[in-house]
PDB file of C-alpha atoms in Angstrom:
ATOM      1  CA  MET A   1      47.341  87.846  11.837  1.00 94.00           C
ATOM      2  CA  ASN A   2      50.799  86.508  12.641  1.00 96.00           C
ATOM      3  CA  VAL A   3      53.393  89.241  13.292  1.00 97.00           C
ATOM      4  CA  HIS A   4      57.155  89.235  13.590  1.00 98.00           C
ATOM      5  CA  ILE A   5      58.726  91.056  16.529  1.00 98.00           C
ATOM      6  CA  TYR A   6      62.049  92.879  16.091  1.00 98.00           C
ATOM      7  CA  ASP A   7      63.671  93.759  19.411  1.00 97.00           C
ATOM      8  CA  THR A   8      65.349  97.156  19.011  1.00 97.00           C
ATOM      9  CA  HIS A   9      67.918  98.843  21.264  1.00 97.00           C
ATOM     10  CA  VAL A  10      69.349 102.305  20.580  1.00 97.00           C
ATOM     11  CA  THR A  11      71.873 104.390  22.511  1.00 96.00           C
ATOM     12  CA  THR A  12      72.409 107.998  21.496  1.00 94.00           C
ATOM     13  CA  ARG A  13      75.729 109.822  21.657  1.00 93.00           C
ATOM     14  CA  THR A  14      74.420 111.620  24.765  1.00 93.00           C
ATOM     15  CA  GLY A  15      73.771 108.300  26.516  1.00 94.00           C
ATOM     16  CA  GLN A  16      69.981 108.142  26.103  1.00 94.00           C
ATOM     17  CA  TYR A  17      68.820 104.516  25.869  1.00 96.00           C
ATOM     18  CA  LEU A  18      65.684 103.480  23.976  1.00 97.00           C
ATOM     19  CA  HIS A  19      64.175 100.006  23.811  1.00 97.00           C
ATOM     20  CA  PHE A  20      61.242  99.257  21.534  1.00 97.00           C
ATOM     21  CA  ASP A  21      59.861  96.509  19.342  1.00 98.00           C
ATOM     22  CA  VAL A  22      58.950  96.867  15.694  1.00 98.00           C
ATOM     23  CA  LEU A  23      56.047  94.568  14.795  1.00 98.00           C
ATOM     24  CA  VAL A  24      55.425  93.695  11.136  1.00 98.00           C
ATOM     25  CA  ASP A  25      53.602  91.181   8.974  1.00 98.00           C
ATOM     26  CA  ASP A  26      55.290  88.970   6.376  1.00 97.00           C
ATOM     27  CA  ALA A  27      55.043  91.599   3.632  1.00 97.00           C
ATOM     28  CA  ASN A  28      56.815  94.289   5.661  1.00 97.00           C
ATOM     29  CA  VAL A  29      59.790  92.359   7.056  1.00 97.00           C
ATOM     30  CA  PRO A  30      62.145  94.030   4.518  1.00 97.00           C
ATOM     31  CA  HIS A  31      61.131  97.460   5.869  1.00 97.00           C
ATOM     32  CA  VAL A  32      61.839  96.947   9.591  1.00 97.00           C
ATOM     33  CA  ALA A  33      64.951  99.161   9.651  1.00 95.00           C
ATOM     34  CA  ARG A  34      63.099 101.962   7.851  1.00 96.00           C
ATOM     35  CA  PHE A  35      60.226 101.765  10.347  1.00 97.00           C
ATOM     36  CA  ALA A  36      62.661 101.892  13.283  1.00 96.00           C
ATOM     37  CA  GLU A  37      64.403 104.922  11.742  1.00 95.00           C
ATOM     38  CA  ALA A  38      61.085 106.696  11.183  1.00 97.00           C
ATOM     39  CA  TYR A  39      60.080 106.074  14.794  1.00 97.00           C
ATOM     40  CA  LEU A  40      63.371 107.489  16.073  1.00 97.00           C
ATOM     41  CA  LYS A  41      63.003 110.485  13.773  1.00 96.00           C
ATOM     42  CA  SER A  42      59.519 111.091  15.224  1.00 97.00           C
ATOM     43  CA  LEU A  43      61.265 111.394  18.596  1.00 96.00           C
ATOM     44  CA  GLY A  44      63.731 113.904  17.159  1.00 96.00           C
ATOM     45  CA  ILE A  45      66.607 111.413  16.988  1.00 96.00           C
ATOM     46  CA  ILE A  46      68.523 111.253  13.714  1.00 93.00           C
ATOM     47  CA  ASP A  47      71.214 108.812  12.577  1.00 89.00           C
ATOM     48  CA  SER A  48      74.107 111.100  13.443  1.00 92.00           C
ATOM     49  CA  GLN A  49      72.937 111.160  17.083  1.00 94.00           C
ATOM     50  CA  ILE A  50      73.057 107.366  17.454  1.00 95.00           C
ATOM     51  CA  SER A  51      76.195 105.794  18.848  1.00 94.00           C
ATOM     52  CA  GLN A  52      74.945 102.206  18.941  1.00 94.00           C
ATOM     53  CA  SER A  53      71.877 100.321  17.757  1.00 94.00           C
ATOM     54  CA  ARG A  54      70.587  96.887  16.948  1.00 95.00           C
ATOM     55  CA  CYS A  55      67.312  95.544  15.637  1.00 95.00           C
ATOM     56  CA  ASN A  56      67.103  91.757  15.799  1.00 96.00           C
ATOM     57  CA  PHE A  57      64.322  89.324  15.022  1.00 97.00           C
ATOM     58  CA  CYS A  58      62.993  88.035  18.325  1.00 96.00           C
ATOM     59  CA  HIS A  59      59.925  85.882  17.648  1.00 97.00           C
ATOM     60  CA  SER A  60      56.541  85.668  15.926  1.00 98.00           C
ATOM     61  CA  GLU A  61      53.122  85.659  17.559  1.00 97.00           C
ATOM     62  CA  MET A  62      49.458  86.358  16.928  1.00 98.00           C
ATOM     63  CA  ALA A  63      48.701  90.084  16.917  1.00 97.00           C
ATOM     64  CA  ASN A  64      45.991  91.676  18.998  1.00 97.00           C
ATOM     65  CA  PRO A  65      43.361  93.794  17.170  1.00 97.00           C
ATOM     66  CA  GLU A  66      45.130  97.110  17.904  1.00 97.00           C
ATOM     67  CA  VAL A  67      48.415  95.877  16.413  1.00 98.00           C
ATOM     68  CA  GLN A  68      46.612  94.384  13.429  1.00 97.00           C
ATOM     69  CA  LEU A  69      44.935  97.720  12.710  1.00 98.00           C
ATOM     70  CA  ALA A  70      48.242  99.622  12.962  1.00 98.00           C
ATOM     71  CA  ILE A  71      49.930  97.165  10.584  1.00 98.00           C
ATOM     72  CA  GLN A  72      47.045  97.377   8.117  1.00 97.00           C
ATOM     73  CA  ASN A  73      47.193 101.193   8.183  1.00 97.00           C
ATOM     74  CA  GLN A  74      50.945 101.850   8.503  1.00 97.00           C
ATOM     75  CA  GLY A  75      52.681  98.564   7.690  1.00 97.00           C
ATOM     76  CA  HIS A  76      54.010  98.276  11.240  1.00 98.00           C
ATOM     77  CA  SER A  77      53.388  98.857  14.918  1.00 98.00           C
ATOM     78  CA  ILE A  78      55.824 100.122  17.551  1.00 98.00           C
ATOM     79  CA  LEU A  79      55.756  98.804  21.092  1.00 97.00           C
ATOM     80  CA  VAL A  80      57.735 101.036  23.470  1.00 97.00           C
ATOM     81  CA  LEU A  81      59.450  99.115  26.264  1.00 95.00           C
ATOM     82  CA  ALA A  82      61.007 100.321  29.501  1.00 74.00           C
TER      83      ALA A  82
END
């Protein structure tokens, strides 16, 4: 499965910085922002707490089996980066 990687950077109003990738297949490209929002919400971060964010297409690559399974089950996979 070929996946598209969206490099995501978020800074909260308190200065917390988060960097993660949203990985999706062709069918779920239109939902990348929603998946990023849901991930942030799972961390307890809501829109009003965000001072700056960006989610840009980075590249496409072949997905490993774990990512493929997550995309098949949830429509996306999140890769947390340092």
